Short mmCIF file of C-alpha atoms in Angstrom, two decimals:
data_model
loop_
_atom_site.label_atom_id
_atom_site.label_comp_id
_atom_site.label_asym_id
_atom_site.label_seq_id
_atom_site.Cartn_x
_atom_site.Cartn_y
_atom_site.Cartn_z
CA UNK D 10 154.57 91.01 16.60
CA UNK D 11 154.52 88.27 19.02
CA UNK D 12 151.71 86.93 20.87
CA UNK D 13 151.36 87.60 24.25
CA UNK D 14 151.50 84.82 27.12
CA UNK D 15 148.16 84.52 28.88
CA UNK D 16 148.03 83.75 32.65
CA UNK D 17 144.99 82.37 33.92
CA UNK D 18 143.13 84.38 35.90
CA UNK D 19 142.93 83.51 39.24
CA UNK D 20 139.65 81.65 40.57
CA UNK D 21 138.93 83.83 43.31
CA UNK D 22 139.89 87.03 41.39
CA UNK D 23 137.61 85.72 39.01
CA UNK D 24 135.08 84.86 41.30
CA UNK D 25 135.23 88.90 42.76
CA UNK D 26 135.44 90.08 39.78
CA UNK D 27 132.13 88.61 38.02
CA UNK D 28 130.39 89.41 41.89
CA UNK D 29 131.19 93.15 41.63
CA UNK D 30 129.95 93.06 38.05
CA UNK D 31 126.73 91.36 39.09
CA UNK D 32 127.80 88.91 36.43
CA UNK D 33 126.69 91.05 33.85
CA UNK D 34 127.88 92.87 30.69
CA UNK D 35 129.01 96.49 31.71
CA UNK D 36 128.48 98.07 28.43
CA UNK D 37 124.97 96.33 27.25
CA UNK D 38 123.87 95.29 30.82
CA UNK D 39 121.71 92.67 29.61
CA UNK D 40 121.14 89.54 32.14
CA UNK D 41 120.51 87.47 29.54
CA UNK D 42 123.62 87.13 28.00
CA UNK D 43 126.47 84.71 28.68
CA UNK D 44 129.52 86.63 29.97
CA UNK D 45 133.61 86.34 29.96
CA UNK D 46 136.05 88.61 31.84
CA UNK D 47 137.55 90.59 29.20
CA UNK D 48 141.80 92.46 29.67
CA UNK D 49 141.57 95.62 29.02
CA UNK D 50 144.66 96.58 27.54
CA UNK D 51 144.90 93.45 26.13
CA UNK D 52 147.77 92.33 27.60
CA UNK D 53 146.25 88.17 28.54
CA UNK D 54 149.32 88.73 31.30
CA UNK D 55 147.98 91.46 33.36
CA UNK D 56 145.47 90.12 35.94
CA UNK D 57 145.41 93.08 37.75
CA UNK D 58 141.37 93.93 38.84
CA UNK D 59 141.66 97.22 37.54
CA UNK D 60 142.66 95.72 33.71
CA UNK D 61 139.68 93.12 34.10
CA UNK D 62 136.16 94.16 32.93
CA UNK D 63 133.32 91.91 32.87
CA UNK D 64 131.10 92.05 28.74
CA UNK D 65 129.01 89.79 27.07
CA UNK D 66 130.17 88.13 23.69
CA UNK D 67 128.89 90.67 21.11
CA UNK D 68 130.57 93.86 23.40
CA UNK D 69 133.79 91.93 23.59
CA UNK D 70 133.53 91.58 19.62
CA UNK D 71 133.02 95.52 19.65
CA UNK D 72 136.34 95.53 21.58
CA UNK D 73 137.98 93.97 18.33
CA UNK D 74 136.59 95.69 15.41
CA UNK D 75 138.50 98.29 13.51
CA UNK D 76 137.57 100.92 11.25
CA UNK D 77 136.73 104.53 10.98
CA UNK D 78 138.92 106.62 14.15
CA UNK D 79 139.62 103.20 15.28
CA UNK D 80 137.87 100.31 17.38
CA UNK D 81 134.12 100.68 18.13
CA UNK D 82 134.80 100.23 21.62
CA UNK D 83 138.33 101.52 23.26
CA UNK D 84 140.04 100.92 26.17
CA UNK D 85 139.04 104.30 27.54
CA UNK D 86 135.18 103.78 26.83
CA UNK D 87 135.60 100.14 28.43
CA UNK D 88 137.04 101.56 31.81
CA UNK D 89 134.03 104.31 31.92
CA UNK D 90 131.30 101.48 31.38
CA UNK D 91 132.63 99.22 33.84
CA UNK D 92 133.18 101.86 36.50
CA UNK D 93 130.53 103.44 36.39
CA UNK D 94 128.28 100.21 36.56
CA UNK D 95 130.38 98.80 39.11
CA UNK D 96 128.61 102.06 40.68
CA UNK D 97 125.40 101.42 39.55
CA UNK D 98 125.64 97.33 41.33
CA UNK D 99 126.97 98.70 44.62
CA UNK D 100 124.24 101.45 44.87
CA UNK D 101 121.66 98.41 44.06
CA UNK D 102 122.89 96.27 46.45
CA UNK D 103 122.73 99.29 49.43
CA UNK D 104 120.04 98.67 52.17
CA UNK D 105 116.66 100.61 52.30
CA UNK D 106 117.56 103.54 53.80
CA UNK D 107 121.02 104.54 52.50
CA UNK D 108 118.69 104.16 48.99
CA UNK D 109 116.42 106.72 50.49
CA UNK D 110 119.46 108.91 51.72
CA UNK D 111 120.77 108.85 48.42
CA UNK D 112 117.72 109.62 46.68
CA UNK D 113 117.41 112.48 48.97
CA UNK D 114 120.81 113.97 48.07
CA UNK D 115 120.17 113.51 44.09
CA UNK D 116 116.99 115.84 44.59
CA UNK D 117 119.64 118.38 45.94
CA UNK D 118 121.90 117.76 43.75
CA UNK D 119 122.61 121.35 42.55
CA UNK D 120 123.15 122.55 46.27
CA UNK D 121 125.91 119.61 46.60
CA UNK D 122 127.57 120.74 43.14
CA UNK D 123 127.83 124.64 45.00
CA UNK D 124 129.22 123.35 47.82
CA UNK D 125 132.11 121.17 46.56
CA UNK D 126 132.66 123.83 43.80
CA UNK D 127 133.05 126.55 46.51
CA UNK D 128 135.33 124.14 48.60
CA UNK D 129 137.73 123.67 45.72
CA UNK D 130 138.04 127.23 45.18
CA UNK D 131 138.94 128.06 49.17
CA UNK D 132 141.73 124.53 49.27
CA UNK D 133 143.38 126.01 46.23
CA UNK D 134 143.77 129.29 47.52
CA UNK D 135 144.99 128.23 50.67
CA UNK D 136 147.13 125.94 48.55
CA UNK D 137 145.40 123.14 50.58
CA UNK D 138 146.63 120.31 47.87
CA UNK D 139 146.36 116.91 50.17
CA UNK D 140 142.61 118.08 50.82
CA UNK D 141 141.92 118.89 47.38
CA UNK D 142 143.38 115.29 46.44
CA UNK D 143 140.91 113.87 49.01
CA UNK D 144 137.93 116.04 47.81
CA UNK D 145 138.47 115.24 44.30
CA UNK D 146 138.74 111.65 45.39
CA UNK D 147 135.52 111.37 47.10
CA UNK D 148 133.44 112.89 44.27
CA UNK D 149 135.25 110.26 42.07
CA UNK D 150 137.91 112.57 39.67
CA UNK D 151 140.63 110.28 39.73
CA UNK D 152 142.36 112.81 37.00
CA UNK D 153 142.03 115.81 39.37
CA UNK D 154 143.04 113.63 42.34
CA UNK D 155 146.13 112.64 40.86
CA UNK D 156 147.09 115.81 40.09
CA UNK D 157 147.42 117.40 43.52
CA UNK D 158 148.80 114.49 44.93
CA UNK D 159 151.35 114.96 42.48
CA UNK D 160 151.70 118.78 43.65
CA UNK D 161 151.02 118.14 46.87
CA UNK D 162 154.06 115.51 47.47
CA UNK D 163 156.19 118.03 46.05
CA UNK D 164 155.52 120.53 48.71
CA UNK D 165 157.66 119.27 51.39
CA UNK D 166 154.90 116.65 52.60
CA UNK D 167 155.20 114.96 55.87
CA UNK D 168 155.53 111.02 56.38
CA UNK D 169 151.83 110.78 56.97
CA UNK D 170 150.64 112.53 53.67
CA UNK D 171 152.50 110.53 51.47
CA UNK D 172 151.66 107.38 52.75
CA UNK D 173 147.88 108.20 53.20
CA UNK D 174 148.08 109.73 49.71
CA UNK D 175 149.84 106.99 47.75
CA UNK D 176 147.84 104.42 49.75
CA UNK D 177 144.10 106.45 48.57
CA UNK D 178 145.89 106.37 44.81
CA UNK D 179 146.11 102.63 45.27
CA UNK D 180 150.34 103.15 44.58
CA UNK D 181 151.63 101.63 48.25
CA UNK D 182 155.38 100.94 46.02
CA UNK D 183 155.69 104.59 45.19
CA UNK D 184 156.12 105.33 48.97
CA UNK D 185 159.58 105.00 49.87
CA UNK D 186 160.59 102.16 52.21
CA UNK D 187 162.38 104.67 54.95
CA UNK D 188 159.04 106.92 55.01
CA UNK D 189 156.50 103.67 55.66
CA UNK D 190 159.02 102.63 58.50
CA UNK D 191 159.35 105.93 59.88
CA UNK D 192 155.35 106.20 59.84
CA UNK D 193 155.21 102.91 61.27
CA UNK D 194 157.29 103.00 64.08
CA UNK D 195 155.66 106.35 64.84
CA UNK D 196 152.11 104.26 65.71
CA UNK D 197 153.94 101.45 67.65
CA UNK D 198 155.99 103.85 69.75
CA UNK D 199 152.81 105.31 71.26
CA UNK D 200 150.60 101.80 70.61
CA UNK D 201 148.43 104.14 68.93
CA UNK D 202 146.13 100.95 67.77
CA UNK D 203 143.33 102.40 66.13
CA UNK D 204 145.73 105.21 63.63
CA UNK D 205 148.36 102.87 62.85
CA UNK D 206 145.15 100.29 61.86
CA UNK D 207 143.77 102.87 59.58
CA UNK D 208 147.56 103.20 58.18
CA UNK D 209 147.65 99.26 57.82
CA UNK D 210 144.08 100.09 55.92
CA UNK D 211 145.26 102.13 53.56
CA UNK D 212 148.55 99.93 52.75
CA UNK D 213 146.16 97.33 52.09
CA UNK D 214 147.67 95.18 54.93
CA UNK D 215 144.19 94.13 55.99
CA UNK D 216 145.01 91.69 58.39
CA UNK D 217 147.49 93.72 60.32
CA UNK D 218 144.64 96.70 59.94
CA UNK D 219 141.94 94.25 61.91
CA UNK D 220 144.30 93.27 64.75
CA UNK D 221 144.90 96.71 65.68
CA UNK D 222 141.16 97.41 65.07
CA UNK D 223 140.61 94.31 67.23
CA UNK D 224 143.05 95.92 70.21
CA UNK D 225 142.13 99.52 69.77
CA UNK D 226 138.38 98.18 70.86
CA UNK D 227 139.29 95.59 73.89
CA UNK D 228 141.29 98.32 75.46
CA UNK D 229 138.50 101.02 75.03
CA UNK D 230 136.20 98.36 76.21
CA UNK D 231 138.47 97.41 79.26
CA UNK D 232 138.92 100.84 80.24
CA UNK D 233 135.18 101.85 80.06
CA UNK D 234 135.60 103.71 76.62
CA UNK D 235 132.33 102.59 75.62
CA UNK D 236 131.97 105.58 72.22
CA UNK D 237 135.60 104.91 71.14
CA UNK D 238 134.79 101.25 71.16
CA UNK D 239 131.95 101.76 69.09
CA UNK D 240 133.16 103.98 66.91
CA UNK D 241 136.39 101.97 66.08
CA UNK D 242 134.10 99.02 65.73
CA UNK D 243 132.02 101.11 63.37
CA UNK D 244 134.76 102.01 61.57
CA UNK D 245 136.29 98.32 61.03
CA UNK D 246 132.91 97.23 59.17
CA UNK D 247 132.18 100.30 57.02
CA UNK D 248 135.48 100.24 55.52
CA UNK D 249 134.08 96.86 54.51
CA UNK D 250 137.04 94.94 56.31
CA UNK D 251 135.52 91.96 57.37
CA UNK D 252 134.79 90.93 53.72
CA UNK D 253 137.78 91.49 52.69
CA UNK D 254 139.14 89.36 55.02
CA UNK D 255 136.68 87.22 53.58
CA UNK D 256 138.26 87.12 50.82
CA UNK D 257 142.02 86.68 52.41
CA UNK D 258 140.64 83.13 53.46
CA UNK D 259 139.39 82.52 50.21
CA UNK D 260 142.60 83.19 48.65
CA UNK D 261 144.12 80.78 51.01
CA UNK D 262 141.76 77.89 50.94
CA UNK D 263 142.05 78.46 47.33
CA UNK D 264 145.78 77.92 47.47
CA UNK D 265 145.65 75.30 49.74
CA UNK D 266 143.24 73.63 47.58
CA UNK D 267 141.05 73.22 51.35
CA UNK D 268 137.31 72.81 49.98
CA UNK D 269 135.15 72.97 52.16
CA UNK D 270 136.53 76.61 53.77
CA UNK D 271 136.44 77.84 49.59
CA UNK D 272 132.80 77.14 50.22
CA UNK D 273 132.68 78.40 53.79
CA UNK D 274 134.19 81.98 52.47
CA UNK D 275 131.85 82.03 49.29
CA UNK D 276 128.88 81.44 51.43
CA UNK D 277 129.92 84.35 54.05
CA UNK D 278 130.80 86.77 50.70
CA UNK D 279 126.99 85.73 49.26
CA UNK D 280 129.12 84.64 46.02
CA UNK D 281 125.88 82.35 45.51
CA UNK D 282 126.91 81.89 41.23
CA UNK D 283 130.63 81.38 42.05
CA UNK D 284 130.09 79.19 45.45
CA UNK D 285 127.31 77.04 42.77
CA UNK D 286 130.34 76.73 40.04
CA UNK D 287 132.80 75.28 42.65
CA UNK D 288 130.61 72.91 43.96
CA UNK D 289 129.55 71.86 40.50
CA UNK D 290 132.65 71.85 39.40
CA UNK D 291 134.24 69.48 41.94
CA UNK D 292 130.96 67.63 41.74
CA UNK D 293 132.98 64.21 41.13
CA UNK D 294 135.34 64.63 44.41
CA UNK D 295 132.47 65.54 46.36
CA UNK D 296 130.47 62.59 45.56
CA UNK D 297 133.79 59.82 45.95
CA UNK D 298 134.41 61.46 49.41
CA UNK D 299 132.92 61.19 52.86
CA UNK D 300 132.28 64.47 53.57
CA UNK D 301 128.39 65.06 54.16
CA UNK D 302 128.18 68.36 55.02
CA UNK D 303 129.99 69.48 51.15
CA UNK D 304 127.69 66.46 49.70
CA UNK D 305 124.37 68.84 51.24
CA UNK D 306 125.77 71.72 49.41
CA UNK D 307 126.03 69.85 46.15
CA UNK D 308 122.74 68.30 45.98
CA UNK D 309 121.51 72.16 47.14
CA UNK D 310 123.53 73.39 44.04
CA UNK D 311 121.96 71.01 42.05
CA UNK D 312 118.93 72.19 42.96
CA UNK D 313 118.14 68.81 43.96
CA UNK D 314 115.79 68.89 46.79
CA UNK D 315 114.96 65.80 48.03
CA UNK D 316 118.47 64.47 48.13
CA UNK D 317 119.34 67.91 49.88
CA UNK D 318 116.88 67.00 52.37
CA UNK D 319 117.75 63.04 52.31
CA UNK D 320 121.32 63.95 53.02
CA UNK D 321 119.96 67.19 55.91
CA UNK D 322 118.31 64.24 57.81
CA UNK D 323 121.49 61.42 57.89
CA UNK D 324 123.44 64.37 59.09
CA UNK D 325 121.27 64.74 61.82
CA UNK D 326 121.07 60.79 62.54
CA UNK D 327 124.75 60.68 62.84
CA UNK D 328 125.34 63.85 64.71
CA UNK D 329 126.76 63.56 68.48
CA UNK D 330 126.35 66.50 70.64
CA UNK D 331 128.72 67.19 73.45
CA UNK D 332 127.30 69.98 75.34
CA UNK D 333 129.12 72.35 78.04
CA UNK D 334 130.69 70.30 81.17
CA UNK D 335 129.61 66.91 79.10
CA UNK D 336 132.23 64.52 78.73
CA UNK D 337 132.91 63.63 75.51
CA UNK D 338 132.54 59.61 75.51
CA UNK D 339 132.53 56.47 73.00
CA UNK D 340 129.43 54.18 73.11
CA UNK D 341 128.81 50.68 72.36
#
């Protein structure tokens, strides 16, 4: 059997992927262990973030012993771990009081079980498939979602279900070319902004998504729309947009191999482990260059205090402000 090719991971995949983890072992969960980004289905080729789980040394061992029914720790078991604490990290990272509302909906727990229970049974009967797909979706059954999108894309489904239901499954290729231009041209022909950015959303086509975001809110705001505006506005930062674009520039500045707006994005993310590794990292260029600003944030990595402050204060000495209707001059 040959051995596969490995592909490094990217940096900034890398970087995302240890953040959502909370750099920690999603089996064992122990902060005290050193940590490595382990392939799923062991294939060192496939860097896609759903085949990358974060474990500690002696879980990714588990991952390699074989015996008994077979290895100690599957594939299967791995994805259930790691999803379920990626879970676990987001809900600890929530403010105050969506900790509170969430605390108050686990006390009611049973009365939320009825409900969705009672829901499934009146979509099925009124063979309701694309909101039985979204249900099961929202309460997490991937399995169940999958399955009525499959049904539900076989019962004569319009240009907008398939695309909204391929793009919730995370499979944009499966939906024909002809069907996403149809859809697309649908939004533009009407300059529907704020529905064709929710159909750039769920393409993944973020930037496209926050320019029509963007005009969908001046022209509420020009024409006195003052709850649309809001609500579109709203909408643009709970689907968590501006982070991912965020991340876009990342990506870039990664590729461009820019350093200071790598730093810039990881700071803006709060990627405080992966923004100290870079600067540690490319501790050598930082020091050889003139840069001041990226030599503060290396002595700060360092934990180096007073050269972070020594540096702080010969940024200010040097600094030239130019304020509003100031010339911008040269002085002897």
């Amino acid at each position: 059997m040959s051995k596969k090719t490995r592909i490094e991971i990217p940096k900034d995949l890398a970087a995302k992927v240890m953040f959502l983890s909370d750099r920690t072992c999603c089996v064992c969960r122990s902060r005290n262990k050193p940590v490595q980004i382990h392939h799923i289905d062991e294939n060192p080729a496939n860097n896609d973030i759903n085949n990358l789980a974060v474990l500690c040394l002696d879980c990714h061992n588990e991952t390699m012993i074989k015996g008994g029914f077979g290895r100690k720790l599957n594939s299967d078991q791995v994805i259930l771990y790691r999803n379920d604490w990626l879970e676990v990290v987001k809900k600890r990272r929530a403010n105050t009081v969506l900790e509170d509302a969430q605390n108050h909906a686990m006390r009611n727990d049973s009365k939320f079980i009825e409900y969705v229970t009672s829901s499934i049974e009146i979509y099925r009967e009124k063979e309701e498939y694309p909101t039985l797909a979204i249900l099961y979706n929202s309460i997490g059954n991937i399995e169940l979602r999958d399955k009525y999108i499959e049904i539900a894309l076989k019962s004569n489904p319009t240009d907008f279900d398939i695309c909204y239901l391929r793009g919730m499954q995370g499979r944009v290729d499966l939906i024909p070319p002809e069907v996403m231009n149809r859809e697309e041209n649908r939004y533009s022909e009407y300059n529907d902004f704020s529905q064709r950015a929710r159909f750039y959303l769920s393409l993944g086509r973020d930037v496209a998504a926050a320019k029509d975001y963007v005009q969908s809110v001046l022209e509420d705001l020009e024409g006195g729309n003052l709850f649309s505006a809001a609500y579109y506005l709203k909408e643009l930062v709970g689907e968590n947009l501006i982070d991912r674009l965020f991340e876009e520039a990342l990506r870039k500045s990664t590729e461009n191999n820019d350093l200071w707006w790598q730093v810039r994005a990881l700071q803006e993310l709060g990627w405080d482990s992966e923004l100290k590794d870079l600067l540690i990292r490319n501790a050598k260029f930082i020091e050889e260059s003139d840069d001041i600003l990226l030599k503060i944030q290396l002595a700060k990595a360092r934990g180096d205090e007073d050269r972070h402050l020594e540096l702080k204060l010969e940024f200010a000495r040097g600094l030239q402000i130019v304020r509003a209707g100031q010339e911008d001059c040269d002085t002897d």
